Amino acid sequence: MYPETFEGFAIPSAEEWNRPKRFEFKPKPFGDYDIDVKIIACGVCGSDVHTATGGWGNKNWPLVPGHEIIGHAVKIGPKVTTVKVGDRVGVGAQISACLDCNICKEDNETYCKQQLDTYGSTYPDGTLAHGGYSSHIRAHEHFTFPIPEKLQSELAAPMLCAGLTAYSPLVRNGAGPGKKVGILGIGGIGHFGILFSKALGAETYAISRSARKKDDATAMGADGFLETQVEGWNKGHEMTFDLILSTASSNDDFSLTPYLSLLKVHGKFIAVGLPEGEGWRLAPQDLLANGCLIGSSHLGSRKETLAMLQLAADEDIKSWVETIPVGEEGCGQALKRVHENDVRYRFTLVDYDKQFS
């Protein structure tokens, strides 16, 4: 029981990935810069499924997933200055970094060689980090973010991973007025790509295999829609895009070449989807026609997280969310439905007070 132990719903093994069980665990020792957060909501991310099924190679069981966390600070360390007890805060997919290297000092802490994921990582003292399908989380203040009052908890939660994963590469790669941006894959991250690209002022196209999500993409603000199953879908748009943000979570029947043809000279293809399997096949010749650049992006900095949350509050950006009560049944249902792509477009676990006294 808190504060000595936390409770959560853990995945027992990869074979039981959608059958989480109630689990009591001991958090890492409380530090001077730490904040204990009593959780009230947590988004369900595709990363949770990839981890739970063992698709990304997790070997640590049992494990409590969840890294899109909203709650209230109930305890703060003596050196914490950014949060006070009672504040509503969020914790995303990163829980730690050295904060002292040049990478961290340049607001690139998500690339720190000592960075730790919010769950599944091992702290220096040997404690296994557990995530937000739980009563509490203990986090360093740098990775604990005040939530603007205007944002609803269940809508803000998915922004802390999926939202940031879309927002950071859009900002870093110049999405804004006068730019044409394509969002490839209209799922959890992709829907944030459309929402934030439009909020930043870019002309924004949704790119998807079929027209099934066209109406949704239009409702999110997309200026255009490209259906890639239609023959010649890229003709008429070649060399017109400044940036393509790929959120695709599958490599099945995927050829990168027609997507690269959309880019202007030295346009950028930035991939943030992380499909399982071997990945793309690409020849250097595929890059010659427009000298395009391929890259990726990992989460985002504290500075970007705070800016994203404020933009969402200022522009009244609303995540497309379905809520599910937290619990063994609810967590299992959410994981199963995400695995089956049966979600428009994110789940948030709620009703924590009914499970954790």
mmCIF file with all atom_site columns, N, CA and C in Angstrom, residues 2-32:
data_model
loop_
_atom_site.group_PDB
_atom_site.id
_atom_site.type_symbol
_atom_site.label_atom_id
_atom_site.label_alt_id
_atom_site.label_comp_id
_atom_site.label_asym_id
_atom_site.label_entity_id
_atom_site.label_seq_id
_atom_site.pdbx_PDB_ins_code
_atom_site.Cartn_x
_atom_site.Cartn_y
_atom_site.Cartn_z
_atom_site.occupancy
_atom_site.B_iso_or_equiv
_atom_site.pdbx_formal_charge
_atom_site.auth_seq_id
_atom_site.auth_comp_id
_atom_site.auth_asym_id
_atom_site.auth_atom_id
_atom_site.pdbx_PDB_model_num
ATOM 1  N N  . TYR A 1 2  ? 0.418  2.306   -0.709  1.00 0.00 ? 2  TYR A N  1
ATOM 2  C CA . TYR A 1 2  ? 1.183  3.544   -0.801  1.00 0.00 ? 2  TYR A CA 1
ATOM 3  C C  . TYR A 1 2  ? 1.438  4.101   0.608   1.00 0.00 ? 2  TYR A C  1
ATOM 4  N N  . PRO A 1 3  ? 2.672  4.619   0.878   1.00 0.00 ? 3  PRO A N  1
ATOM 5  C CA . PRO A 1 3  ? 3.751  4.913   -0.076  1.00 0.00 ? 3  PRO A CA 1
ATOM 6  C C  . PRO A 1 3  ? 4.794  3.817   -0.238  1.00 0.00 ? 3  PRO A C  1
ATOM 7  N N  . GLU A 1 4  ? 4.710  2.746   0.565   1.00 0.00 ? 4  GLU A N  1
ATOM 8  C CA . GLU A 1 4  ? 5.738  1.699   0.467   1.00 0.00 ? 4  GLU A CA 1
ATOM 9  C C  . GLU A 1 4  ? 5.635  0.931   -0.849  1.00 0.00 ? 4  GLU A C  1
ATOM 10 N N  . THR A 1 5  ? 4.408  0.641   -1.281  1.00 0.00 ? 5  THR A N  1
ATOM 11 C CA . THR A 1 5  ? 4.211  -0.091  -2.530  1.00 0.00 ? 5  THR A CA 1
ATOM 12 C C  . THR A 1 5  ? 3.104  0.565   -3.344  1.00 0.00 ? 5  THR A C  1
ATOM 13 N N  . PHE A 1 6  ? 3.127  0.307   -4.641  1.00 0.00 ? 6  PHE A N  1
ATOM 14 C CA . PHE A 1 6  ? 2.070  0.733   -5.557  1.00 0.00 ? 6  PHE A CA 1
ATOM 15 C C  . PHE A 1 6  ? 1.347  -0.519  -6.044  1.00 0.00 ? 6  PHE A C  1
ATOM 16 N N  . GLU A 1 7  ? 0.134  -0.326  -6.567  1.00 0.00 ? 7  GLU A N  1
ATOM 17 C CA . GLU A 1 7  ? -0.613 -1.429  -7.173  1.00 0.00 ? 7  GLU A CA 1
ATOM 18 C C  . GLU A 1 7  ? -0.852 -1.138  -8.647  1.00 0.00 ? 7  GLU A C  1
ATOM 19 N N  . GLY A 1 8  ? -0.913 -2.188  -9.454  1.00 0.00 ? 8  GLY A N  1
ATOM 20 C CA . GLY A 1 8  ? -1.189 -1.994  -10.868 1.00 0.00 ? 8  GLY A CA 1
ATOM 21 C C  . GLY A 1 8  ? -1.741 -3.257  -11.494 1.00 0.00 ? 8  GLY A C  1
ATOM 22 N N  . PHE A 1 9  ? -1.891 -3.199  -12.816 1.00 0.00 ? 9  PHE A N  1
ATOM 23 C CA . PHE A 1 9  ? -2.352 -4.351  -13.581 1.00 0.00 ? 9  PHE A CA 1
ATOM 24 C C  . PHE A 1 9  ? -1.242 -4.738  -14.540 1.00 0.00 ? 9  PHE A C  1
ATOM 25 N N  . ALA A 1 10 ? -0.616 -5.870  -14.249 1.00 0.00 ? 10 ALA A N  1
ATOM 26 C CA . ALA A 1 10 ? 0.614  -6.265  -14.930 1.00 0.00 ? 10 ALA A CA 1
ATOM 27 C C  . ALA A 1 10 ? 0.356  -7.365  -15.950 1.00 0.00 ? 10 ALA A C  1
ATOM 28 N N  . ILE A 1 11 ? 1.166  -7.357  -16.996 1.00 0.00 ? 11 ILE A N  1
ATOM 29 C CA . ILE A 1 11 ? 1.176  -8.445  -17.976 1.00 0.00 ? 11 ILE A CA 1
ATOM 30 C C  . ILE A 1 11 ? 2.039  -9.567  -17.399 1.00 0.00 ? 11 ILE A C  1
ATOM 31 N N  . PRO A 1 12 ? 1.455  -10.765 -17.171 1.00 0.00 ? 12 PRO A N  1
ATOM 32 C CA . PRO A 1 12 ? 2.240  -11.848 -16.565 1.00 0.00 ? 12 PRO A CA 1
ATOM 33 C C  . PRO A 1 12 ? 3.339  -12.396 -17.473 1.00 0.00 ? 12 PRO A C  1
ATOM 34 N N  . SER A 1 13 ? 3.035  -12.466 -18.783 1.00 0.00 ? 13 SER A N  1
ATOM 35 C CA . SER A 1 13 ? 3.989  -13.022 -19.745 1.00 0.00 ? 13 SER A CA 1
ATOM 36 C C  . SER A 1 13 ? 3.492  -12.681 -21.142 1.00 0.00 ? 13 SER A C  1
ATOM 37 N N  . ALA A 1 14 ? 4.348  -12.899 -22.139 1.00 0.00 ? 14 ALA A N  1
ATOM 38 C CA . ALA A 1 14 ? 3.942  -12.620 -23.520 1.00 0.00 ? 14 ALA A CA 1
ATOM 39 C C  . ALA A 1 14 ? 2.778  -13.511 -23.944 1.00 0.00 ? 14 ALA A C  1
ATOM 40 N N  . GLU A 1 15 ? 2.727  -14.717 -23.396 1.00 0.00 ? 15 GLU A N  1
ATOM 41 C CA . GLU A 1 15 ? 1.631  -15.631 -23.746 1.00 0.00 ? 15 GLU A CA 1
ATOM 42 C C  . GLU A 1 15 ? 0.298  -15.160 -23.177 1.00 0.00 ? 15 GLU A C  1
ATOM 43 N N  . GLU A 1 16 ? 0.347  -14.341 -22.143 1.00 0.00 ? 16 GLU A N  1
ATOM 44 C CA . GLU A 1 16 ? -0.870 -13.829 -21.501 1.00 0.00 ? 16 GLU A CA 1
ATOM 45 C C  . GLU A 1 16 ? -0.973 -12.314 -21.673 1.00 0.00 ? 16 GLU A C  1
ATOM 46 N N  . TRP A 1 17 ? -0.608 -11.839 -22.854 1.00 0.00 ? 17 TRP A N  1
ATOM 47 C CA . TRP A 1 17 ? -0.453 -10.415 -23.102 1.00 0.00 ? 17 TRP A CA 1
ATOM 48 C C  . TRP A 1 17 ? -1.748 -9.625  -22.907 1.00 0.00 ? 17 TRP A C  1
ATOM 49 N N  . ASN A 1 18 ? -2.893 -10.257 -23.121 1.00 0.00 ? 18 ASN A N  1
ATOM 50 C CA . ASN A 1 18 ? -4.160 -9.528  -22.967 1.00 0.00 ? 18 ASN A CA 1
ATOM 51 C C  . ASN A 1 18 ? -4.946 -9.985  -21.735 1.00 0.00 ? 18 ASN A C  1
ATOM 52 N N  . ARG A 1 19 ? -4.213 -10.570 -20.765 1.00 0.00 ? 19 ARG A N  1
ATOM 53 C CA . ARG A 1 19 ? -4.854 -11.005 -19.521 1.00 0.00 ? 19 ARG A CA 1
ATOM 54 C C  . ARG A 1 19 ? -4.079 -10.453 -18.314 1.00 0.00 ? 19 ARG A C  1
ATOM 55 N N  . PRO A 1 20 ? -4.057 -9.129  -18.157 1.00 0.00 ? 20 PRO A N  1
ATOM 56 C CA . PRO A 1 20 ? -3.310 -8.538  -17.040 1.00 0.00 ? 20 PRO A CA 1
ATOM 57 C C  . PRO A 1 20 ? -3.906 -8.925  -15.694 1.00 0.00 ? 20 PRO A C  1
ATOM 58 N N  . LYS A 1 21 ? -3.049 -8.956  -14.687 1.00 0.00 ? 21 LYS A N  1
ATOM 59 C CA . LYS A 1 21 ? -3.471 -9.333  -13.337 1.00 0.00 ? 21 LYS A CA 1
ATOM 60 C C  . LYS A 1 21 ? -3.073 -8.240  -12.345 1.00 0.00 ? 21 LYS A C  1
ATOM 61 N N  . ARG A 1 22 ? -3.888 -8.089  -11.304 1.00 0.00 ? 22 ARG A N  1
ATOM 62 C CA . ARG A 1 22 ? -3.548 -7.126  -10.255 1.00 0.00 ? 22 ARG A CA 1
ATOM 63 C C  . ARG A 1 22 ? -2.201 -7.512  -9.645  1.00 0.00 ? 22 ARG A C  1
ATOM 64 N N  . PHE A 1 23 ? -1.389 -6.500  -9.370  1.00 0.00 ? 23 PHE A N  1
ATOM 65 C CA . PHE A 1 23 ? 0.012  -6.745  -9.020  1.00 0.00 ? 23 PHE A CA 1
ATOM 66 C C  . PHE A 1 23 ? 0.482  -5.627  -8.091  1.00 0.00 ? 23 PHE A C  1
ATOM 67 N N  . GLU A 1 24 ? 1.168  -5.998  -7.032  1.00 0.00 ? 24 GLU A N  1
ATOM 68 C CA . GLU A 1 24 ? 1.743  -5.020  -6.105  1.00 0.00 ? 24 GLU A CA 1
ATOM 69 C C  . GLU A 1 24 ? 3.242  -4.966  -6.326  1.00 0.00 ? 24 GLU A C  1
ATOM 70 N N  . PHE A 1 25 ? 3.794  -3.750  -6.360  1.00 0.00 ? 25 PHE A N  1
ATOM 71 C CA . PHE A 1 25 ? 5.219  -3.628  -6.640  1.00 0.00 ? 25 PHE A CA 1
ATOM 72 C C  . PHE A 1 25 ? 5.819  -2.479  -5.838  1.00 0.00 ? 25 PHE A C  1
ATOM 73 N N  . LYS A 1 26 ? 7.126  -2.549  -5.677  1.00 0.00 ? 26 LYS A N  1
ATOM 74 C CA . LYS A 1 26 ? 7.868  -1.551  -4.914  1.00 0.00 ? 26 LYS A CA 1
ATOM 75 C C  . LYS A 1 26 ? 8.512  -0.566  -5.885  1.00 0.00 ? 26 LYS A C  1
ATOM 76 N N  . PRO A 1 27 ? 8.265  0.744   -5.728  1.00 0.00 ? 27 PRO A N  1
ATOM 77 C CA . PRO A 1 27 ? 8.891  1.713   -6.634  1.00 0.00 ? 27 PRO A CA 1
ATOM 78 C C  . PRO A 1 27 ? 10.355 1.927   -6.283  1.00 0.00 ? 27 PRO A C  1
ATOM 79 N N  . LYS A 1 28 ? 11.038 2.644   -7.143  1.00 0.00 ? 28 LYS A N  1
ATOM 80 C CA . LYS A 1 28 ? 12.437 2.986   -6.869  1.00 0.00 ? 28 LYS A CA 1
ATOM 81 C C  . LYS A 1 28 ? 12.496 3.905   -5.645  1.00 0.00 ? 28 LYS A C  1
ATOM 82 N N  . PRO A 1 29 ? 13.655 4.014   -4.993  1.00 0.00 ? 29 PRO A N  1
ATOM 83 C CA . PRO A 1 29 ? 13.779 4.925   -3.848  1.00 0.00 ? 29 PRO A CA 1
ATOM 84 C C  . PRO A 1 29 ? 13.414 6.360   -4.232  1.00 0.00 ? 29 PRO A C  1
ATOM 85 N N  . PHE A 1 30 ? 12.796 7.082   -3.315  1.00 0.00 ? 30 PHE A N  1
ATOM 86 C CA . PHE A 1 30 ? 12.353 8.450   -3.566  1.00 0.00 ? 30 PHE A CA 1
ATOM 87 C C  . PHE A 1 30 ? 13.552 9.397   -3.522  1.00 0.00 ? 30 PHE A C  1
ATOM 88 N N  . GLY A 1 31 ? 13.712 10.207  -4.570  1.00 0.00 ? 31 GLY A N  1
ATOM 89 C CA . GLY A 1 31 ? 14.845 11.122  -4.669  1.00 0.00 ? 31 GLY A CA 1
ATOM 90 C C  . GLY A 1 31 ? 14.458 12.568  -4.446  1.00 0.00 ? 31 GLY A C  1
ATOM 91 N N  . ASP A 1 32 ? 15.462 13.430  -4.338  1.00 0.00 ? 32 ASP A N  1
ATOM 92 C CA . ASP A 1 32 ? 15.232 14.840  -4.057  1.00 0.00 ? 32 ASP A CA 1
ATOM 93 C C  . ASP A 1 32 ? 14.407 15.541  -5.130  1.00 0.00 ? 32 ASP A C  1
#
